[in-house]
Amino acid sequence: MSNSKDKFFDYNLFKRLFEFIKPYKFVFFGLIISVVLLAVLSAAVPKLTELAIDDSMTNKDKEGFVFYVTLMFGTLIFQTIFQLLFMYYASWLGQSLVKDVRVNLFNHLLSFKMKYYDQSSVGVLITRSVADMERIADIFGQGLFMIFRDLLTMAVVFGVMLYTNVKLSLIVVLMLPILIYATRIFQKYMKKAFEEVRSEVSNLNSFVQERLTGMKILQVFTRESIEFEKFKTINERHKKGWLKTVWYNSFFFPIAELFGSVTIGLVAWYGGLNIGVTSSVSQGVLVSFIMFIPMLFRPLRQIADKFNTLQMGMVAANRVFKVLDTTSHIDDSGTQLAEAFKGNIRFDKVRFSYVEEEEVLKGISFNVNAGETIAIVGATGAGKSTIINLLNRFYEIKDGNILVDDVNIKAFTLQSLRNQIAVVLQDVFLFADTIMSNITLDHPEVSEADVISAAKEIGVHEFISSLPNGYQYNVKERGVMLSSGQRQLISFLRAYVTNPSILVLDEATSSVDSHSEQLIQDATDKITKGRTSIVIAHRLATVKKADKIIVMDAGEIVEQGTHDELLKKENGYYKNLYEVQFLQEKVA
C-alpha cells in the first residue's frame, strides 16, 4: 500500500479502485464524455450572450436577437439534461463500485483467522465496512468527476476568454495564482484534518459498540458515570476534529469569494473605461467576461470543496485496502475432502501459544479412538478449549501434528474439515433471526422436517413449540429473548442436526439449569453413540461416563484414565479436583 499522506491524488490507490471500475467502464467513459460536453455547454452561454448584444441588440436586429436567445435556451436545456445524467450516473458508479468492494471486504473478513479478531476492534471493522465505504462512493459521486468537470470547465472558459480579449484575460490571470496558491494550502490542511476526523470516528464507533454490547456489565458494576465521562472525552475529540475542517472552510471560502468579486470589479472598471475607445472591448465582451469570471472562480472554490470529499474518500479507501491487504488467513492449501470421519484423533507433541514466548500447550500428545467419548478437565487456563480451537484449525500450531484418521488435518480443505466437527460452546451466540434460521444457519441440506425430528429426539420440541410462532420465533440480537439454558439447547440442536463425525461439547452444561442439563445429557447419550466425542467440563459429574478422561494443568497432560482409575490414584490431580467439587456440592 502506497503512502498517500500529503498527496493531492494518490495514483496507486486510484489504480486499485479502477480495478473495480472495469465492469462499469462504459459508464465511466460515458461520464468522461459528459464532462467534456458540460464544459463546452457552460462556456457557450456567455459567448452567445456576447453575440446577442454585439450583433443584434446594438444593431437592433430583432430576428438575430431571437435566434441567439433560442440558441441559449436550447443550450441550457441540453446542459440541464447532461447535468442530470452526469449527477445520477456518477453516484450510480460510486455505489456500484462500493458494492463490489464491500463484498470483497466482507469475504476477506470471513476468512481471517481468530487471532486477527482477538487483536482487532469490532467497532473499527464496522467503520471500515460501512462508513468508510460511503466515503469511497463519494470519490466518484461527489469528488473525482466533479473536480474533473470543474477543471475542464475552467480550461474551456479561460480559453474562450483569451480568444475573446487578451487584456481582460490578463487581469483575471493576475488574480488566479493567488487563489490557486490559497487553494493548495487549504487542501494540505484539510487532508490532515480529515485523517484526524476518520481516526476519531473509528474510535467513537469502537467505544460505543463495545459499551452497548457490554451494557449489562456496566450496570452491574455501576460504571455508568465513569463510562459517560469517557464518552464525553472521546466525543469532544471527535467534535474538535470536525471543527478544524469547519474552520478551514470558514476561512477559505470568504477569501475565494473576495478574490472573485475584486476580479469582476477590476474587469468592469477597465472594460467600462475602454468601451468604445478600443475595438477590443464592447458591451457584449464586457458582459460575457462578467459572466465568465464566476464560471472560472466558482469551480476553483468548488474544487477545494470537492477536494475535501475526495480526500475523505481517499483516506477511507486507504484504510479499507489496508484491511484487504492484511494476510491473516489459515493456510487452506489442503486438497483432500473430509467426508465422513471414522473419528480417530491423535495429537502428537503439539505446541501452541496465543502470544509469542507464552506457550499454552507444551508438547501434548494423546489419542482418541473412533467412537470414544473423552473428557478433558482441568483448571481455568489449563489449555482445554485451546485443543478444540486447534482441532478446528482456528489457529495454527507452533509445532507438532494433529491427525484425524491418520491424516494430518492440514491436508483437508478447511470447509470440509469443519463440516465434520460440530461444536457446542459455553458462550452461545445466536443471531437476530428465527430459531429455525439459528439452528440451520440457512444450510440448504437441513430441512425444517429434519430440525423438528431432531428436536423431538432430544426433547426440546415442546419448549420451542410453546414459544410465539414456534420455530419462527425471532430471538433478537444475541438471543436475548431466551434464557441461557434455552440458548444452550438451541446451540445443542444446531450441532445435532449437522450429523457430525466428531462432536465437541465445550462447557456445554455449565450455564444451564438442572432440567436443561438433563435434556442435554439425554441428547448427549444419543448423539455420542458410535461417534467420537470430546467433552470439556469444569463440573466433573458430567464426565463420569467418558471412556477416557484427560487431565490438564498449565498446558500439559498430567493424568489420563477412566473416572474410576483416576480416583484410585493417591494424591492424584483428578482425585483432588473431584473431592473438592463433591464437598462443595454437598455443602451447597
XYZ file of C-alpha atoms in Angstrom:
588
model
C 0.000 0.000 0.000
C 1.447 3.337 -1.010
C 1.579 6.150 1.451
C -0.976 8.741 0.420
C -0.048 11.331 3.000
C 0.370 14.856 1.649
C -0.624 13.785 -1.863
C -3.409 15.608 -3.692
C -4.203 12.447 -5.591
C -2.814 9.003 -4.870
C -2.413 7.406 -8.291
C -1.639 3.925 -6.950
C -4.698 3.992 -4.740
C -6.917 5.074 -7.602
C -5.371 2.408 -9.812
C -6.597 -0.198 -7.321
C -10.037 1.382 -7.270
C -10.069 1.358 -11.077
C -9.857 -2.438 -10.977
C -13.369 -2.325 -9.508
C -14.477 0.183 -12.167
C -13.631 -2.133 -15.064
C -17.031 -3.915 -15.085
C -18.621 -0.464 -15.447
C -16.120 1.011 -17.913
C -18.818 2.094 -20.392
C -20.499 4.180 -17.712
C -17.095 5.552 -16.686
C -16.200 6.698 -20.210
C -19.742 7.958 -20.721
C -19.211 10.205 -17.714
C -15.940 11.462 -19.173
C -17.780 12.414 -22.393
C -20.486 14.116 -20.331
C -17.834 16.150 -18.514
C -16.453 17.411 -21.845
C -19.902 18.322 -23.147
C -20.823 20.107 -19.906
C -17.627 22.194 -20.071
C -18.337 23.225 -23.657
C -22.008 23.997 -22.993
C -21.099 26.068 -19.916
C -18.800 28.304 -21.957
C -21.311 28.584 -24.807
C -23.951 30.587 -22.893
C -21.796 33.688 -22.106
C -20.411 33.628 -25.671
C -23.933 33.558 -27.122
C -24.862 36.424 -24.787
C -21.929 38.430 -26.156
C -23.008 37.774 -29.737
C -26.624 38.609 -28.948
C -25.620 42.001 -27.518
C -22.978 42.995 -30.060
C -24.501 41.534 -33.235
C -28.200 42.013 -32.568
C -29.040 44.422 -29.729
C -26.542 47.070 -30.849
C -27.852 46.879 -34.429
C -31.482 46.464 -33.260
C -31.716 43.159 -35.145
C -34.771 41.529 -33.536
C -34.632 38.360 -35.639
C -30.963 37.837 -34.863
C -31.611 38.500 -31.157
C -34.417 35.913 -31.083
C -32.085 33.447 -32.830
C -29.357 33.871 -30.213
C -31.860 33.674 -27.332
C -33.285 30.474 -28.825
C -29.759 29.033 -29.061
C -29.099 29.968 -25.416
C -32.380 28.369 -24.355
C -31.579 25.155 -26.245
C -28.048 25.140 -24.797
C -29.418 25.473 -21.258
C -31.858 22.602 -21.844
C -29.075 20.316 -23.116
C -26.854 21.427 -20.251
C -29.573 20.563 -17.727
C -30.193 17.137 -19.288
C -26.486 16.250 -19.321
C -26.095 17.587 -15.793
C -28.905 15.328 -14.550
C -27.459 12.287 -16.312
C -23.971 13.138 -15.083
C -25.044 13.505 -11.437
C -27.096 10.285 -11.472
C -24.543 8.046 -13.170
C -21.602 9.440 -11.177
C -23.416 8.426 -7.975
C -24.541 5.141 -9.565
C -20.948 4.290 -10.463
C -19.771 5.114 -6.926
C -22.418 2.933 -5.296
C -21.832 0.066 -7.744
C -18.094 0.144 -7.117
C -18.596 0.260 -3.351
C -20.980 -2.679 -3.513
C -18.221 -4.757 -5.092
C -15.514 -3.508 -2.706
C -17.752 -4.239 0.296
C -18.400 -7.777 -0.962
C -14.645 -8.316 -1.304
C -14.004 -6.882 2.149
C -16.658 -8.984 3.864
C -15.476 -12.124 2.096
C -11.941 -11.258 3.237
C -13.100 -10.770 6.835
C -14.860 -14.146 6.791
C -11.569 -15.905 6.083
C -9.462 -14.224 8.773
C -8.072 -16.427 11.498
C -9.356 -15.970 15.033
C -6.095 -14.315 16.096
C -6.918 -11.309 13.923
C -10.236 -10.785 15.726
C -8.560 -11.315 19.084
C -6.394 -8.285 18.325
C -8.853 -6.085 16.398
C -11.654 -3.749 17.413
C -15.078 -4.756 16.129
C -16.124 -1.095 16.048
C -13.211 -0.211 13.752
C -14.041 -3.083 11.394
C -17.681 -1.945 11.282
C -16.477 1.547 10.380
C -14.377 0.088 7.552
C -17.330 -1.945 6.237
C -20.000 0.777 6.434
C -18.972 4.422 6.963
C -15.680 4.223 5.074
C -17.443 2.579 2.151
C -19.779 5.552 1.748
C -16.780 7.872 1.666
C -15.301 5.753 -1.153
C -18.584 6.066 -3.081
C -18.291 9.846 -2.739
C -14.948 9.753 -4.580
C -16.937 9.217 -7.762
C -20.356 10.579 -6.842
C -19.151 13.860 -5.315
C -15.375 14.085 -5.786
C -13.304 12.973 -8.741
C -15.719 13.586 -11.619
C -16.819 16.893 -10.124
C -13.206 18.052 -9.892
C -12.520 16.900 -13.443
C -15.652 18.709 -14.663
C -14.681 21.916 -12.867
C -11.072 21.826 -14.113
C -12.176 21.234 -17.693
C -14.808 23.968 -17.406
C -12.123 26.372 -16.164
C -9.810 25.417 -19.046
C -12.511 25.860 -21.695
C -13.772 29.120 -20.166
C -10.282 30.585 -19.909
C -9.506 29.532 -23.484
C -12.634 31.321 -24.733
C -11.738 34.389 -22.622
C -8.253 34.544 -24.153
C -9.720 34.191 -27.621
C -12.225 36.959 -26.889
C -9.987 39.559 -25.198
C -6.367 39.087 -24.126
C -6.096 42.230 -21.970
C -9.195 41.485 -19.914
C -7.958 37.894 -19.584
C -4.638 39.134 -18.184
C -6.467 40.983 -15.408
C -8.097 37.690 -14.444
C -4.770 35.864 -14.715
C -3.181 38.238 -12.201
C -5.649 37.121 -9.521
C -5.712 33.386 -10.302
C -2.229 32.412 -8.967
C -3.018 33.858 -5.531
C -6.287 31.912 -5.334
C -4.643 28.732 -6.639
C -1.916 29.026 -4.003
C -4.523 29.595 -1.274
C -6.426 26.541 -2.547
C -3.306 24.375 -2.356
C -2.639 25.437 1.251
C -6.277 24.760 2.066
C -6.070 21.278 0.562
C -2.977 20.415 2.588
C -4.548 21.327 5.909
C -7.891 19.717 5.039
C -6.143 16.414 4.273
C -4.623 16.331 7.754
C -7.906 17.386 9.335
C -9.867 14.633 7.602
C -7.351 11.978 8.605
C -7.893 13.076 12.188
C -11.679 13.019 11.710
C -11.671 9.461 10.310
C -9.493 8.286 13.196
C -11.832 9.840 15.760
C -14.894 8.374 14.005
C -13.344 4.893 14.307
C -12.572 5.470 17.999
C -16.109 6.682 18.649
C -17.705 3.750 16.802
C -15.491 1.256 18.627
C -16.225 2.776 22.045
C -19.999 2.908 21.542
C -20.190 -0.601 20.062
C -18.266 -2.151 22.964
C -20.254 -0.314 25.650
C -23.620 -1.182 24.112
C -22.575 -4.827 23.849
C -21.349 -4.862 27.452
C -24.131 -2.708 28.908
C -25.089 -5.334 31.464
C -21.560 -5.330 32.907
C -21.561 -1.524 33.104
C -24.822 -1.521 35.028
C -23.944 -4.449 37.267
C -20.749 -2.713 38.383
C -22.353 0.784 38.320
C -19.841 2.091 35.794
C -22.361 4.357 34.018
C -20.937 7.672 35.236
C -17.324 6.639 34.552
C -18.095 5.433 31.015
C -20.179 8.562 30.415
C -17.167 10.732 31.223
C -15.003 8.632 28.890
C -17.602 9.042 26.158
C -17.665 12.826 26.626
C -13.874 12.923 26.233
C -13.928 10.862 23.020
C -16.902 12.825 21.702
C -15.092 16.107 22.437
C -12.073 14.935 20.412
C -14.451 13.987 17.591
C -16.037 17.452 17.707
C -12.646 19.201 17.672
C -11.596 17.161 14.649
C -14.691 18.260 12.716
C -14.374 21.868 13.887
C -10.927 22.026 12.296
C -12.497 21.274 8.926
C -15.238 23.828 9.590
C -12.645 26.459 10.489
C -10.603 25.864 7.338
C -13.770 26.061 5.212
C -14.945 29.210 7.003
C -11.579 30.847 6.372
C -11.051 29.801 2.755
C -14.422 30.329 1.065
C -14.926 34.008 2.025
C -11.378 34.725 0.769
C -12.132 32.955 -2.516
C -15.377 34.942 -2.832
C -13.476 38.162 -2.189
C -10.954 37.435 -4.932
C -13.781 36.727 -7.377
C -15.563 39.983 -6.536
C -12.360 42.032 -6.802
C -11.610 40.491 -10.203
C -15.099 41.318 -11.501
C -14.650 44.876 -10.242
C -11.303 45.280 -11.985
C -12.646 43.876 -15.256
C -15.747 46.104 -15.071
C -13.557 49.140 -14.316
C -11.070 48.511 -17.099
C -13.683 47.377 -19.617
C -16.005 50.270 -18.803
C -13.235 52.801 -19.391
C -12.366 51.229 -22.737
C -15.829 50.589 -24.217
C -15.930 52.498 -27.465
C -12.314 53.622 -27.059
C -10.752 50.399 -28.405
C -12.371 47.947 -30.750
C -11.379 45.036 -28.496
C -13.838 45.868 -25.715
C -17.535 46.020 -26.489
C -20.629 45.878 -24.315
C -21.112 42.229 -25.247
C -17.487 41.366 -24.421
C -17.733 43.095 -21.041
C -20.976 41.295 -20.163
C -19.580 37.938 -21.263
C -16.452 38.457 -19.102
C -18.585 39.331 -16.092
C -20.412 36.020 -16.719
C -17.149 34.144 -17.352
C -15.358 35.201 -14.156
C -17.735 33.389 -11.727
C -17.533 30.374 -14.037
C -13.743 30.499 -13.631
C -13.552 31.264 -9.902
C -16.550 29.310 -8.627
C -15.244 25.960 -9.949
C -11.971 26.713 -8.182
C -13.858 27.133 -4.910
C -15.894 24.025 -5.679
C -12.736 22.102 -6.454
C -11.500 22.917 -2.965
C -14.831 21.761 -1.536
C -14.937 18.604 -3.635
C -11.311 18.029 -2.784
C -12.455 17.592 0.819
C -14.784 14.845 -0.336
C -12.069 13.298 -2.497
C -9.584 13.373 0.383
C -12.050 11.772 2.783
C -12.716 9.101 0.184
C -9.008 8.503 -0.396
C -8.334 8.256 3.338
C -11.249 5.814 3.668
C -10.075 3.777 0.658
C -6.583 3.616 2.115
C -7.996 2.243 5.373
C -10.190 -0.306 3.598
C -7.353 -1.527 1.391
C -5.153 -1.925 4.450
C -7.686 -4.462 5.722
C -7.862 -6.099 2.278
C -4.055 -6.268 2.217
C -3.930 -7.940 5.611
C -2.792 -11.534 5.272
C -4.199 -13.197 8.362
C -5.595 -16.403 6.975
C -5.320 -20.020 7.958
C -3.443 -21.885 5.224
C -6.129 -23.585 3.169
C -3.883 -25.401 0.726
C -5.272 -28.818 1.627
C -6.871 -30.699 -1.245
C -8.409 -33.704 0.471
C -12.124 -33.591 1.215
C -13.156 -34.684 4.691
C -16.353 -36.576 4.037
C -17.198 -38.899 6.929
C -14.520 -39.468 9.555
C -14.202 -42.719 11.440
C -13.156 -40.445 14.289
C -9.614 -41.449 15.271
C -7.868 -38.343 16.617
C -4.206 -38.003 17.501
C -2.322 -35.054 18.966
C 1.409 -35.572 18.532
C 3.710 -33.296 20.575
C 1.559 -30.235 19.844
C 2.883 -26.855 20.943
C 0.929 -23.630 20.688
C 0.906 -20.070 22.017
C -1.506 -17.190 21.512
C 1.296 -14.762 22.393
C 4.948 -15.311 21.494
C 7.042 -16.860 24.271
C 3.902 -17.725 26.298
C 3.129 -21.359 25.489
C -0.401 -22.510 26.195
C 0.156 -26.110 25.082
C 3.573 -27.578 25.870
C 4.051 -30.544 23.596
C 0.910 -32.529 24.459
C 0.186 -35.937 22.973
C -2.926 -38.132 23.250
C -5.074 -40.486 21.184
C -8.835 -40.758 20.790
C -10.198 -43.934 19.234
C -13.122 -43.849 16.834
C -16.444 -43.799 18.652
C -14.926 -42.962 22.050
C -16.114 -40.196 24.319
C -13.219 -38.499 26.026
C -13.366 -35.757 28.627
C -10.782 -33.031 29.122
C -10.715 -31.465 32.577
C -8.522 -29.026 34.430
C -8.408 -25.593 35.960
C -9.184 -22.428 34.003
C -6.296 -21.613 31.667
C -5.052 -25.190 31.543
C -5.467 -25.263 27.728
C -8.673 -27.303 27.387
C -10.541 -25.038 24.947
C -7.338 -24.422 23.009
C -7.352 -28.074 21.979
C -10.750 -27.572 20.349
C -9.615 -24.385 18.618
C -6.665 -26.248 17.125
C -8.708 -29.268 16.068
C -10.953 -26.902 14.067
C -7.875 -25.076 12.766
C -8.965 -21.691 14.094
C -5.291 -21.161 14.927
C -2.044 -22.552 13.511
C 0.032 -24.759 15.797
C 3.629 -23.857 16.548
C 4.980 -27.392 16.427
C 3.775 -30.992 16.273
C 0.938 -32.615 14.335
C -2.803 -33.147 14.653
C -4.217 -36.130 12.761
C -7.720 -37.389 12.116
C -7.971 -40.948 10.794
C -4.166 -40.875 10.444
C -4.288 -37.872 8.083
C -2.810 -34.504 9.065
C -5.704 -32.036 9.319
C -3.743 -29.577 7.127
C -4.300 -31.980 4.225
C -8.064 -31.389 4.374
C -9.813 -28.339 2.971
C -10.874 -26.073 5.825
C -14.550 -26.148 4.966
C -14.799 -29.910 4.691
C -12.844 -30.368 7.949
C -15.087 -28.017 9.904
C -18.200 -29.543 8.350
C -17.333 -32.808 10.109
C -16.814 -31.230 13.549
C -19.758 -29.795 15.480
C -19.044 -27.594 18.500
C -21.342 -26.535 21.328
C -19.789 -23.633 23.210
C -20.402 -22.331 26.700
C -20.963 -18.798 25.408
C -23.756 -19.373 22.910
C -24.089 -16.848 20.100
C -27.463 -16.530 18.394
C -28.193 -14.161 15.533
C -31.122 -11.738 15.494
C -33.233 -14.165 13.482
C -35.710 -17.008 13.893
C -34.971 -20.136 15.890
C -35.129 -22.153 12.668
C -32.512 -19.964 10.970
C -30.270 -20.111 14.031
C -30.430 -23.904 14.013
C -29.920 -24.487 10.288
C -27.795 -21.348 9.671
C -29.615 -21.408 6.308
C -27.836 -24.633 5.311
C -29.693 -25.880 2.201
C -29.320 -29.560 3.156
C -31.014 -29.156 6.543
C -34.790 -29.053 6.139
C -37.414 -27.919 8.631
C -38.577 -31.518 8.928
C -35.025 -32.565 9.891
C -34.908 -29.904 12.584
C -38.282 -30.818 14.068
C -37.408 -34.521 14.055
C -34.073 -33.834 15.792
C -35.776 -31.552 18.321
C -38.228 -34.295 19.227
C -35.412 -36.811 19.636
C -33.557 -34.705 22.171
C -36.688 -33.419 23.906
C -36.692 -29.707 23.028
C -39.570 -29.683 20.527
C -42.111 -28.981 23.249
C -40.145 -25.983 24.558
C -39.754 -24.475 21.062
C -43.397 -25.087 20.155
C -44.526 -23.232 23.281
C -42.907 -20.002 22.046
C -44.896 -17.489 19.945
C -44.596 -18.603 16.297
C -42.660 -21.691 17.415
C -39.653 -22.319 15.190
C -40.227 -18.932 13.518
C -39.816 -17.078 16.828
C -37.293 -14.247 16.482
C -34.786 -14.438 19.341
C -33.484 -10.875 18.708
C -29.857 -9.814 18.981
C -27.626 -12.450 20.621
C -30.764 -14.409 21.586
C -31.796 -12.048 24.407
C -35.400 -13.292 24.252
C -34.299 -16.704 25.569
C -32.807 -17.797 28.882
C -29.208 -19.030 28.986
C -30.460 -22.617 29.302
C -32.775 -22.220 26.309
C -29.985 -20.694 24.228
C -27.785 -23.640 25.139
C -30.466 -26.094 23.995
C -30.777 -24.275 20.659
C -26.999 -24.438 20.287
C -27.002 -28.143 21.036
C -29.754 -28.767 18.494
C -27.769 -26.722 15.941
C -24.838 -29.105 16.369
C -27.059 -32.187 16.400
C -28.789 -31.567 13.039
C -25.474 -31.377 11.174
C -24.852 -35.072 11.885
C -21.143 -34.531 12.614
C -18.422 -37.156 12.620
C -16.886 -35.536 15.708
C -18.842 -33.775 18.444
C -17.319 -31.264 20.843
C -19.062 -30.015 23.978
C -17.099 -27.126 25.454
C -18.527 -26.401 28.924
C -21.915 -27.063 27.313
C -23.791 -27.607 30.579
C -22.053 -25.062 32.803
C -24.720 -22.360 32.490
C -27.955 -24.359 32.368
C -30.478 -25.407 34.983
C -30.890 -28.985 36.124
C -33.839 -29.651 33.801
C -31.959 -28.340 30.721
C -28.844 -30.206 31.799
C -30.806 -33.448 31.965
C -32.168 -32.821 28.458
C -28.644 -32.258 27.179
C -27.321 -35.308 28.993
C -30.044 -37.467 27.418
C -29.321 -35.996 23.995
C -25.589 -36.453 24.510
C -26.094 -40.163 25.078
C -27.921 -40.381 21.749
C -25.628 -38.239 19.649
C -22.368 -39.640 21.005
C -23.347 -43.232 20.402
C -20.942 -44.589 17.780
C -19.462 -41.124 17.282
C -16.184 -39.653 18.536
C -16.946 -37.010 21.160
C -14.842 -34.623 23.196
C -16.338 -33.159 26.348
C -14.702 -30.257 28.148
C -16.107 -29.553 31.581
C -15.418 -27.995 34.954
C -18.229 -29.971 36.553
C -16.707 -33.416 36.894
C -20.073 -35.083 37.453
C -20.751 -34.636 33.732
C -17.708 -36.647 32.613
C -18.064 -39.821 34.678
C -19.314 -41.836 31.700
C -16.404 -40.864 29.450
C -14.301 -43.696 28.027
C -11.206 -41.715 28.955
C -10.504 -38.571 30.937
C -7.531 -36.338 30.122
C -6.448 -34.130 32.997
C -4.581 -30.941 32.096
C -2.626 -28.433 34.129
C -0.715 -25.395 32.810
C -0.675 -26.636 29.220
C 0.425 -30.189 29.991
C -1.355 -33.516 30.369
C -0.780 -34.675 33.929
C -3.110 -37.724 34.051
C -5.157 -39.988 31.775
C -7.616 -42.749 32.505
C -11.222 -43.592 33.316
C -13.087 -41.945 36.168
C -12.632 -44.964 38.413
C -8.954 -45.374 37.519
C -8.170 -41.751 38.286
C -9.971 -41.835 41.623
C -7.730 -44.694 42.723
C -4.562 -42.603 42.334
C -3.271 -41.433 45.686
C -2.897 -37.647 45.729
C -3.927 -37.628 42.089
C -4.762 -34.300 40.430
C -8.178 -35.518 39.236
C -8.983 -37.105 42.585
C -8.273 -33.839 44.386
C -10.425 -31.886 41.905
C -13.284 -34.340 42.264
C -13.189 -34.401 46.054
C -13.162 -30.595 46.266
C -16.160 -30.306 43.923
C -18.006 -33.112 45.679
C -17.558 -31.423 49.068
C -18.661 -28.067 47.671
C -21.821 -29.580 46.175
C -22.508 -31.418 49.428
C -22.188 -28.213 51.456
C -24.367 -26.354 48.966
